Short mmCIF file of C-alpha atoms in Angstrom, two decimals:
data_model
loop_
_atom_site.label_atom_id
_atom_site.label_comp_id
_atom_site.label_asym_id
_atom_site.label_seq_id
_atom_site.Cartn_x
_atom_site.Cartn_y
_atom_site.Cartn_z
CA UNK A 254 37.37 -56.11 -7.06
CA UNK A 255 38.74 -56.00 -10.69
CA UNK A 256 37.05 -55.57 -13.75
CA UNK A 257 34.28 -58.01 -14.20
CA UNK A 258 33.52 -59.89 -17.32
CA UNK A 259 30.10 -60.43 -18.01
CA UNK A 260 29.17 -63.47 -19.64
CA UNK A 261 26.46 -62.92 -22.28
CA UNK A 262 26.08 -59.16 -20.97
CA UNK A 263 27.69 -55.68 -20.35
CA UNK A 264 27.73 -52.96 -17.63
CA UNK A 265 27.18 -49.43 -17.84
CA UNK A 266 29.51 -47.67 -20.78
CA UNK A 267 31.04 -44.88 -18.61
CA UNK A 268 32.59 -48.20 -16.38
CA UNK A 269 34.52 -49.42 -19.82
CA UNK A 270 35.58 -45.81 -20.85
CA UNK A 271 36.68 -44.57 -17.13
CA UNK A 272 37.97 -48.13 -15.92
CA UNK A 273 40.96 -47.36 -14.42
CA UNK A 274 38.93 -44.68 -12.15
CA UNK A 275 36.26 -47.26 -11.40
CA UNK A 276 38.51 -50.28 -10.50
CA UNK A 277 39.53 -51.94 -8.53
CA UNK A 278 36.36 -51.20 -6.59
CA UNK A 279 36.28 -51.01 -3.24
CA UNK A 280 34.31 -53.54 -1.03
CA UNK A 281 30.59 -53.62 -0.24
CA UNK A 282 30.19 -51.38 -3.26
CA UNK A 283 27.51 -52.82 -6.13
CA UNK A 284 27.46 -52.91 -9.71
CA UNK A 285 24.63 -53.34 -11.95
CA UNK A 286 24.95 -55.14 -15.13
CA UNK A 287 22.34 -56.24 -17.95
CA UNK A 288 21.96 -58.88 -20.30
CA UNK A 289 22.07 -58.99 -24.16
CA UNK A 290 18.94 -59.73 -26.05
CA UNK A 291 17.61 -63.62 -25.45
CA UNK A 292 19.69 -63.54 -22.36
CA UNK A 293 18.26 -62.97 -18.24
CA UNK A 294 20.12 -63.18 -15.31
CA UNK A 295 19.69 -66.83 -13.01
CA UNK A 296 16.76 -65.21 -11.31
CA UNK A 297 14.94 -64.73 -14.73
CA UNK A 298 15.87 -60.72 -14.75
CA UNK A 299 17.44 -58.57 -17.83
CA UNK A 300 19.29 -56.42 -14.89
CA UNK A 301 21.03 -57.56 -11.81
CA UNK A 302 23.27 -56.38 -9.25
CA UNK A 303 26.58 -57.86 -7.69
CA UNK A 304 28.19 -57.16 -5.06
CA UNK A 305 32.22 -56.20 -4.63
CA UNK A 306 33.28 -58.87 -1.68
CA UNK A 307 36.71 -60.52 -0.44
CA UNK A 308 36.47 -63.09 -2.63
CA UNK A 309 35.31 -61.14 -5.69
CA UNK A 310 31.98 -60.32 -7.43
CA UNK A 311 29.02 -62.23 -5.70
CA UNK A 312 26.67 -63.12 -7.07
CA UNK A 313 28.91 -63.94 -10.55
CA UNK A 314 27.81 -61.43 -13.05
CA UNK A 315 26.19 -63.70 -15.63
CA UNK A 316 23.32 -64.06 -18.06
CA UNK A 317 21.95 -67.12 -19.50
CA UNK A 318 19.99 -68.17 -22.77
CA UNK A 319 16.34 -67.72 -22.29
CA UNK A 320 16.04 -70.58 -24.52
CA UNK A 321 18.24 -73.18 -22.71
CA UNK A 322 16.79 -75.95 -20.89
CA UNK A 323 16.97 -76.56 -17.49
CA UNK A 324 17.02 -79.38 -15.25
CA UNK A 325 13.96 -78.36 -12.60
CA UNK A 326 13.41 -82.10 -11.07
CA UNK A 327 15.40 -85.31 -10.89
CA UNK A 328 14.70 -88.13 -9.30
CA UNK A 329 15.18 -91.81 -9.60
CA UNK A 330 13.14 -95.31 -8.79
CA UNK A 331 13.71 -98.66 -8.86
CA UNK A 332 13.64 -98.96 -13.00
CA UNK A 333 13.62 -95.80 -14.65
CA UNK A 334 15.57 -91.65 -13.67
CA UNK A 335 12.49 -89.47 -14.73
CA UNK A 336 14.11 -85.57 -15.50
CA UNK A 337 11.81 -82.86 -16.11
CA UNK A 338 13.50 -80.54 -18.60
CA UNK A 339 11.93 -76.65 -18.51
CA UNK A 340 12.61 -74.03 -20.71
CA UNK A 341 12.50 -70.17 -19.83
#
């Protein structure tokens, strides 16, 4: 696996200053990466590890806005679509 960009985060500083010894990374191997301040990973996490597989990083090394809503039910009858918005 290449390089990963980490959207509203960062991995370890060694893996930016020694990339080209790091990467590409071999499969099955695992990365950690954290997120910037008001930032968590999908599970709700400031640290998370992926994992290098044949089709690249999984899970996607991301981090999203703590503040951002969130779509947690939808659902629809007869005259009105209720959504229940939640914010982390």
């Amino acid at each position: 696996c290449g390089f990963p960009h980490v959207e509203n985060g960062r991995i370890a500083q060694y893996y930016y200053t020694f990339k080209s010894f790091y990467f590409p990374m071999s499969i099955d191997k695992k990365l950690s990466f954290f997120c910037l301040a008001g930032y968590t990973t999908e599970s709700g996490r400031q640290e998370e590890q992926t994992t290098c597989t044949t089709e690249g990083w999984s899970p996607e090394p991301r981090c999203f806005s703590k503040s951002a809503g969130y779509v947690t039910q939808c659902f629809n009858t007869q005259r009105n679509l209720y959504i229940k918005i939640g914010v982390q």
